Amino acid sequence: MDNSSSRIVDAIRQWIDTAAPGARLPSTRQLVAEHAASPVTVQKALRTLAAAGLVESRPGVGTFVRATRSARPQDHGWQTAALGAPRSSLPRVAGALRTAPDDAQALHSGYPEPGLLPERLVRAALVRAARGTAATARPPATGLHELRAWFAAEVAAATPAHLSGPGAHDVVVVPGSQSGLTSVFRALVAPGQPLLMESPTYWGAILAAHQAGARPVPVASDSEGPDPDQLDRALRETGARALYVQPSYANPTGVQWSPDRAATVLDVVRGHGAFLVEDDWAHDFAIDTDPLPVATQDDSGHVVYLRSLTKSMSPTIRVGAVLARGPVLERLVADRSAESLYVSGLLQHAALEVLSDPGWRSHLRRLRGQLRERRDLLAAGLREHAPSLHVDLVPAGGLHLWARLPDGTDPEQVVRDCESGGVWVTAGHEWFPTEPSGPYLRLNFSGPDPGGFPSAARTVEEALRRQG
Amino acid sequence: MDNSSSRIVDAIRQWIDTAAPGARLPSTRQLVAEHAASPVTVQKALRTLAAAGLVESRPGVGTFVRATRSARPQDHGWQTAALGAPRSSLPRVAGALRTAPDDAQALHSGYPEPGLLPERLVRAALVRAARGTAATARPPATGLHELRAWFAAEVAAATPAHLSGPGAHDVVVVPGSQSGLTSVFRALVAPGQPLLMESPTYWGAILAAHQAGARPVPVASDSEGPDPDQLDRALRETGARALYVQPSYANPTGVQWSPDRAATVLDVVRGHGAFLVEDDWAHDFAIDTDPLPVATQDDSGHVVYLRSLTKSMSPTIRVGAVLARGPVLERLVADRSAESLYVSGLLQHAALEVLSDPGWRSHLRRLRGQLRERRDLLAAGLREHAPSLHVDLVPAGGLHLWARLPDGTDPEQVVRDCESGGVWVTAGHEWFPTEPSGPYLRLNFSGPDPGGFPSAARTVEEALRRQG
């Protein structure tokens, strides 16, 4: 839908909500005047509403709110027995996915605000892709060859000379990293079996683990990465075959593994004949350092590497990749085929267009500075205006600060109190695969209106004081 | 990628395959002449190849095939123990998904040829959607409200007055029907539990059932639908809670259920407190009759209804919907969120654009005639030139003929013999959830080059005679 037509649809829909069934809509002429739109745009909005069954037009008479049937409430109680217990108790939809009102200070989201995305580049790429013949064809189940090659080349370029880098044939394109995670977990972990995860870690990965029927087992991390001794013990005691990690700018803690720690962790994983699932979610969100994927240090097939473009390119480009070497890739491809056959060719072609455009690299360079500025602004704001919060680490990349609350704080209450003050934050316990190790908030510094960070910090402090 | 640049990439990639590492590519001027393309297009192709790690350019010198490292073969044998047995023995990728060479007579595919799709409409909609602001935003997990309303309204419009029709809130948008099927099966059938399926039935549904860990149990059907007595017995004996069916123009048999049979089957399913999963895959491929979804006859929440736009609109529009009423919808939404969070907004907006365009309805009217003509041409060709084949039913809709081979025929051998004669067909056993009831071929009449149908029929007959 173009904007203006979509806007009119929304306005009329709101009007319908309060109108009686059978009520007559304002005339096209009135709507044209009211919305300062062309008759073509108004007609289009009316067609959309008719297609949605909300209005019906009687030619020569007018357009009317569709008379709805008397909606007697249905009793669907019989389903309770038929459905039985769910396969896994999936957590509720995450706080990070809630949509904040336009005038709120949104620090809760997991995405950068649109102003930090290469919108113009993405739109142009989508338009070009839509005009090419290849974009409407069905691509191979594993993805477009060039796109697979791009993902492989990114890792291969950073692979040291004594190791053999991955190739296009080691990559399967997936419709976003969430789908990649569920497939990887289904491929690696049998139902009911353990899956080691850093703790805290990304809520989407915890969700995917439950979805795949895996049993999340937390492994503690410090400021350099997972504790190798604890990892060794956990692998031995649980017999787990896989460890899920975010070695660069982990979500939520912001930790970047030290090279030494990465090497030790990889050795421990190898020693147990296990897989390391590396979710390189913030590869494009580096600020002070550069990410060096653990996948570049491995050609033995122990690292399964996930990379997504959704967060850094556009929420509409649901395109990512899993890089895996050896028989595990075949199992992954079989899972992806059964799950969704293939990924939309248009989105793959558009992603490739953006990646091949020189503007993409210059966008990422610019983004680095923008993220630095916002991170420092939020960190300074918290230091100055929210002394009850404790931020252990100002991360060298990523999108968030991870802030410890005073012991005994109820983070849910803080979230509600902040929200009534117009500031949206997320409670930290969604990032813990088991019981939280303490009360935390996660605060996104890549949201809109960085000028409001200091005032948002004051709101958080007030909410904390209300509890203290 | 635009076409010409993509074409040049392909050509150079083929050249690289035979070239030595470090070899120098022809100059831009030579490539411009060779491919009759502009320097900009050639430069773009070279950038794509560089991004894929296949070439490297040395400014002022030229572009060279990237010297690949000595690729010592890796031993990934350790993975065999780590991976263990797969969750389910997923069938290999289907014959229907193979890509035939351009000069083959392709009767094997499950998709209509591009000439039968509203290409112009889809491209225009994609371009419009790409330019609107909403298309790059993250849509709700359940899908765009208008799109959900459209899917609900289609069913509600055919719902009789004494039943209450579905609304937008009963719909979740999914990225294609394959994803819808896996989610529905995961939501309805616990791992290892039985799932009743018509036999033969769609291979993708069989694949999805295995993926979801369900145990497919076949139910025989005749020319009016599933046998109610057998269904009743199967539900009682297995304790199954779900039956998967395609009541309109079933793939592969082409059967359309009679209204009486539909009512009886629905009664039996209701009597057992079970779900009927209706896959309305061919809703847009009606020829002689109109499809009347079983979902229109139910407001008790027993029918879970799937509808996809991928096959009739464009392979690139990975958009479909599941309509389900009652608590089952909540379980479906939780599964979809865990599996992929949301469906690309661009694809949803583009789908809505096409559906709201008057050209969509006129396209479907035109398509009806085109499918009729091709169906009759292939049926006549088989009658005249392939008397060893037996086509029981010329279907009133859909895309395929289902042809019985003489007893004792090896359908795989027929497929191979046809293929060496330039005719691609698919062996029928992929459509049976358990052992096939006999040797069959599925023949797509919506592929390219209908003028070649008579000669294709002769090729099939020759392949059969070679076995006889």
Short mmCIF file of N, CA and C in Angstrom, two decimals, chain B residues 4-84:
data_model
loop_
_atom_site.label_atom_id
_atom_site.label_comp_id
_atom_site.label_asym_id
_atom_site.label_seq_id
_atom_site.Cartn_x
_atom_site.Cartn_y
_atom_site.Cartn_z
N SER B 4 20.95 -8.30 -16.85
CA SER B 4 22.15 -8.37 -17.66
C SER B 4 23.36 -8.56 -16.74
N SER B 5 23.36 -7.87 -15.59
CA SER B 5 24.49 -8.02 -14.68
C SER B 5 24.55 -9.45 -14.16
N SER B 6 23.39 -10.00 -13.84
CA SER B 6 23.31 -11.36 -13.33
C SER B 6 23.80 -12.36 -14.40
N ARG B 7 23.46 -12.08 -15.64
CA ARG B 7 23.87 -12.94 -16.76
C ARG B 7 25.39 -12.93 -16.89
N ILE B 8 25.99 -11.74 -16.76
CA ILE B 8 27.45 -11.64 -16.88
C ILE B 8 28.13 -12.37 -15.73
N VAL B 9 27.57 -12.21 -14.52
CA VAL B 9 28.11 -12.93 -13.36
C VAL B 9 28.13 -14.43 -13.64
N ASP B 10 27.03 -14.96 -14.16
CA ASP B 10 26.96 -16.39 -14.45
C ASP B 10 28.03 -16.81 -15.46
N ALA B 11 28.16 -16.00 -16.51
CA ALA B 11 29.11 -16.33 -17.57
C ALA B 11 30.54 -16.34 -17.03
N ILE B 12 30.88 -15.30 -16.24
CA ILE B 12 32.25 -15.24 -15.72
C ILE B 12 32.49 -16.36 -14.73
N ARG B 13 31.45 -16.66 -13.93
CA ARG B 13 31.62 -17.76 -12.97
C ARG B 13 31.95 -19.06 -13.69
N GLN B 14 31.26 -19.32 -14.81
CA GLN B 14 31.56 -20.54 -15.59
C GLN B 14 33.00 -20.50 -16.10
N TRP B 15 33.42 -19.33 -16.54
CA TRP B 15 34.78 -19.18 -17.06
C TRP B 15 35.79 -19.46 -15.93
N ILE B 16 35.49 -18.93 -14.73
CA ILE B 16 36.39 -19.12 -13.59
C ILE B 16 36.55 -20.59 -13.23
N ASP B 17 35.44 -21.34 -13.38
CA ASP B 17 35.48 -22.76 -13.02
C ASP B 17 36.59 -23.50 -13.76
N THR B 18 36.91 -23.04 -14.97
CA THR B 18 37.91 -23.73 -15.77
C THR B 18 39.25 -22.97 -15.77
N ALA B 19 39.26 -21.77 -15.16
CA ALA B 19 40.47 -20.96 -15.20
C ALA B 19 41.40 -21.30 -14.03
N ALA B 20 42.66 -20.99 -14.18
CA ALA B 20 43.62 -21.22 -13.10
C ALA B 20 43.50 -20.11 -12.06
N PRO B 21 43.75 -20.43 -10.76
CA PRO B 21 43.77 -19.36 -9.75
C PRO B 21 44.80 -18.32 -10.14
N GLY B 22 44.47 -17.07 -10.01
CA GLY B 22 45.40 -16.01 -10.37
C GLY B 22 45.27 -15.57 -11.82
N ALA B 23 44.50 -16.32 -12.62
CA ALA B 23 44.35 -15.94 -14.03
C ALA B 23 43.70 -14.57 -14.14
N ARG B 24 44.06 -13.85 -15.18
CA ARG B 24 43.56 -12.51 -15.35
C ARG B 24 42.27 -12.52 -16.16
N LEU B 25 41.27 -11.81 -15.69
CA LEU B 25 40.01 -11.74 -16.42
C LEU B 25 40.16 -10.83 -17.63
N PRO B 26 39.31 -11.02 -18.65
CA PRO B 26 39.28 -10.08 -19.78
C PRO B 26 39.05 -8.67 -19.22
N SER B 27 39.52 -7.67 -19.94
CA SER B 27 39.36 -6.29 -19.48
C SER B 27 37.89 -5.89 -19.50
N THR B 28 37.57 -4.83 -18.76
CA THR B 28 36.20 -4.33 -18.76
C THR B 28 35.75 -4.05 -20.18
N ARG B 29 36.63 -3.45 -20.98
CA ARG B 29 36.26 -3.13 -22.37
C ARG B 29 35.89 -4.40 -23.14
N GLN B 30 36.72 -5.46 -22.96
CA GLN B 30 36.41 -6.71 -23.65
C GLN B 30 35.07 -7.29 -23.18
N LEU B 31 34.84 -7.20 -21.85
CA LEU B 31 33.59 -7.76 -21.31
C LEU B 31 32.39 -6.98 -21.82
N VAL B 32 32.55 -5.64 -21.92
CA VAL B 32 31.48 -4.80 -22.45
C VAL B 32 31.11 -5.26 -23.85
N ALA B 33 32.15 -5.49 -24.68
CA ALA B 33 31.91 -5.89 -26.07
C ALA B 33 31.29 -7.28 -26.12
N GLU B 34 31.88 -8.21 -25.35
CA GLU B 34 31.44 -9.59 -25.39
C GLU B 34 29.98 -9.75 -24.98
N HIS B 35 29.55 -8.99 -23.95
CA HIS B 35 28.21 -9.18 -23.40
C HIS B 35 27.24 -8.11 -23.87
N ALA B 36 27.69 -7.23 -24.75
CA ALA B 36 26.84 -6.15 -25.25
C ALA B 36 26.16 -5.44 -24.08
N ALA B 37 26.95 -5.13 -23.06
CA ALA B 37 26.41 -4.48 -21.87
C ALA B 37 27.13 -3.16 -21.63
N SER B 38 26.59 -2.35 -20.75
CA SER B 38 27.23 -1.07 -20.45
C SER B 38 28.38 -1.29 -19.48
N PRO B 39 29.36 -0.39 -19.46
CA PRO B 39 30.46 -0.51 -18.49
C PRO B 39 29.94 -0.57 -17.05
N VAL B 40 28.87 0.19 -16.75
CA VAL B 40 28.30 0.18 -15.40
C VAL B 40 27.83 -1.23 -15.02
N THR B 41 27.17 -1.88 -15.97
CA THR B 41 26.66 -3.23 -15.73
C THR B 41 27.81 -4.20 -15.51
N VAL B 42 28.85 -4.08 -16.31
CA VAL B 42 30.01 -4.97 -16.17
C VAL B 42 30.70 -4.74 -14.83
N GLN B 43 30.87 -3.47 -14.45
CA GLN B 43 31.51 -3.15 -13.17
C GLN B 43 30.72 -3.76 -12.02
N LYS B 44 29.39 -3.69 -12.16
CA LYS B 44 28.53 -4.22 -11.11
C LYS B 44 28.70 -5.73 -10.98
N ALA B 45 28.79 -6.40 -12.13
CA ALA B 45 29.00 -7.85 -12.12
C ALA B 45 30.33 -8.17 -11.45
N LEU B 46 31.35 -7.38 -11.75
CA LEU B 46 32.67 -7.63 -11.15
C LEU B 46 32.63 -7.41 -9.64
N ARG B 47 31.88 -6.38 -9.21
CA ARG B 47 31.75 -6.14 -7.77
C ARG B 47 31.08 -7.32 -7.08
N THR B 48 30.04 -7.86 -7.73
CA THR B 48 29.35 -9.02 -7.16
C THR B 48 30.31 -10.19 -7.01
N LEU B 49 31.12 -10.43 -8.06
CA LEU B 49 32.06 -11.55 -8.01
C LEU B 49 33.13 -11.32 -6.95
N ALA B 50 33.53 -10.05 -6.79
CA ALA B 50 34.52 -9.74 -5.76
C ALA B 50 33.92 -9.96 -4.38
N ALA B 51 32.66 -9.51 -4.21
CA ALA B 51 31.99 -9.70 -2.92
C ALA B 51 31.85 -11.17 -2.59
N ALA B 52 31.70 -11.99 -3.63
CA ALA B 52 31.56 -13.43 -3.41
C ALA B 52 32.92 -14.10 -3.25
N GLY B 53 33.99 -13.31 -3.28
CA GLY B 53 35.32 -13.87 -3.05
C GLY B 53 35.88 -14.63 -4.24
N LEU B 54 35.28 -14.46 -5.41
CA LEU B 54 35.73 -15.24 -6.57
C LEU B 54 36.83 -14.53 -7.36
N VAL B 55 36.81 -13.20 -7.35
CA VAL B 55 37.86 -12.46 -8.06
C VAL B 55 38.38 -11.38 -7.14
N GLU B 56 39.56 -10.86 -7.47
CA GLU B 56 40.02 -9.68 -6.74
C GLU B 56 40.56 -8.69 -7.77
N SER B 57 40.29 -7.41 -7.54
CA SER B 57 40.76 -6.44 -8.53
C SER B 57 41.97 -5.74 -7.96
N ARG B 58 42.99 -5.58 -8.80
CA ARG B 58 44.16 -4.80 -8.40
C ARG B 58 44.13 -3.52 -9.20
N PRO B 59 43.81 -2.39 -8.53
CA PRO B 59 43.58 -1.14 -9.25
C PRO B 59 44.74 -0.82 -10.18
N GLY B 60 44.41 -0.45 -11.39
CA GLY B 60 45.41 -0.10 -12.38
C GLY B 60 46.04 -1.29 -13.07
N VAL B 61 45.77 -2.51 -12.57
CA VAL B 61 46.38 -3.70 -13.18
C VAL B 61 45.32 -4.55 -13.87
N GLY B 62 44.26 -4.89 -13.13
CA GLY B 62 43.22 -5.72 -13.73
C GLY B 62 42.49 -6.51 -12.67
N THR B 63 41.64 -7.42 -13.10
CA THR B 63 40.89 -8.27 -12.19
C THR B 63 41.35 -9.71 -12.37
N PHE B 64 41.53 -10.40 -11.23
CA PHE B 64 42.14 -11.72 -11.30
C PHE B 64 41.28 -12.75 -10.56
N VAL B 65 41.36 -13.99 -11.03
CA VAL B 65 40.71 -15.09 -10.31
C VAL B 65 41.42 -15.22 -8.98
N ARG B 66 40.64 -15.23 -7.90
CA ARG B 66 41.21 -15.24 -6.58
C ARG B 66 41.97 -16.54 -6.38
N ALA B 67 43.21 -16.42 -5.92
CA ALA B 67 44.00 -17.62 -5.66
C ALA B 67 43.42 -18.31 -4.44
N THR B 68 42.84 -19.47 -4.66
CA THR B 68 42.24 -20.17 -3.52
C THR B 68 43.33 -20.91 -2.78
N ARG B 69 43.10 -21.06 -1.47
CA ARG B 69 44.06 -21.80 -0.68
C ARG B 69 43.99 -23.26 -1.05
N SER B 70 45.07 -23.98 -0.83
CA SER B 70 45.03 -25.41 -1.10
C SER B 70 43.94 -25.99 -0.22
N ALA B 71 42.92 -26.53 -0.85
CA ALA B 71 41.77 -27.00 -0.08
C ALA B 71 42.00 -28.45 0.32
N ARG B 72 42.69 -28.62 1.45
CA ARG B 72 42.86 -30.01 1.89
C ARG B 72 41.51 -30.51 2.36
N PRO B 73 41.14 -31.74 1.96
CA PRO B 73 39.81 -32.24 2.34
C PRO B 73 39.73 -32.43 3.85
N GLN B 74 38.63 -32.03 4.43
CA GLN B 74 38.45 -32.13 5.87
C GLN B 74 37.76 -33.44 6.23
N ASP B 75 38.14 -34.00 7.37
CA ASP B 75 37.43 -35.17 7.85
C ASP B 75 36.45 -34.74 8.93
N HIS B 76 35.17 -34.79 8.63
CA HIS B 76 34.15 -34.40 9.59
C HIS B 76 33.45 -35.61 10.19
N GLY B 77 34.16 -36.74 10.18
CA GLY B 77 33.57 -37.98 10.65
C GLY B 77 33.12 -37.94 12.10
N TRP B 78 33.79 -37.09 12.93
CA TRP B 78 33.41 -37.00 14.35
C TRP B 78 31.95 -36.60 14.51
N GLN B 79 31.39 -35.88 13.48
CA GLN B 79 30.01 -35.39 13.61
C GLN B 79 29.01 -36.54 13.65
N THR B 80 29.39 -37.66 13.03
CA THR B 80 28.43 -38.77 12.95
C THR B 80 27.94 -39.17 14.34
N ALA B 81 28.88 -39.30 15.29
CA ALA B 81 28.48 -39.66 16.65
C ALA B 81 27.73 -38.51 17.33
N ALA B 82 28.21 -37.27 17.11
CA ALA B 82 27.58 -36.12 17.77
C ALA B 82 26.15 -35.92 17.30
N LEU B 83 25.91 -36.16 16.03
CA LEU B 83 24.57 -35.92 15.49
C LEU B 83 23.59 -37.02 15.89
N GLY B 84 24.08 -38.25 16.01
CA GLY B 84 23.19 -39.35 16.34
C GLY B 84 22.14 -39.56 15.26
#
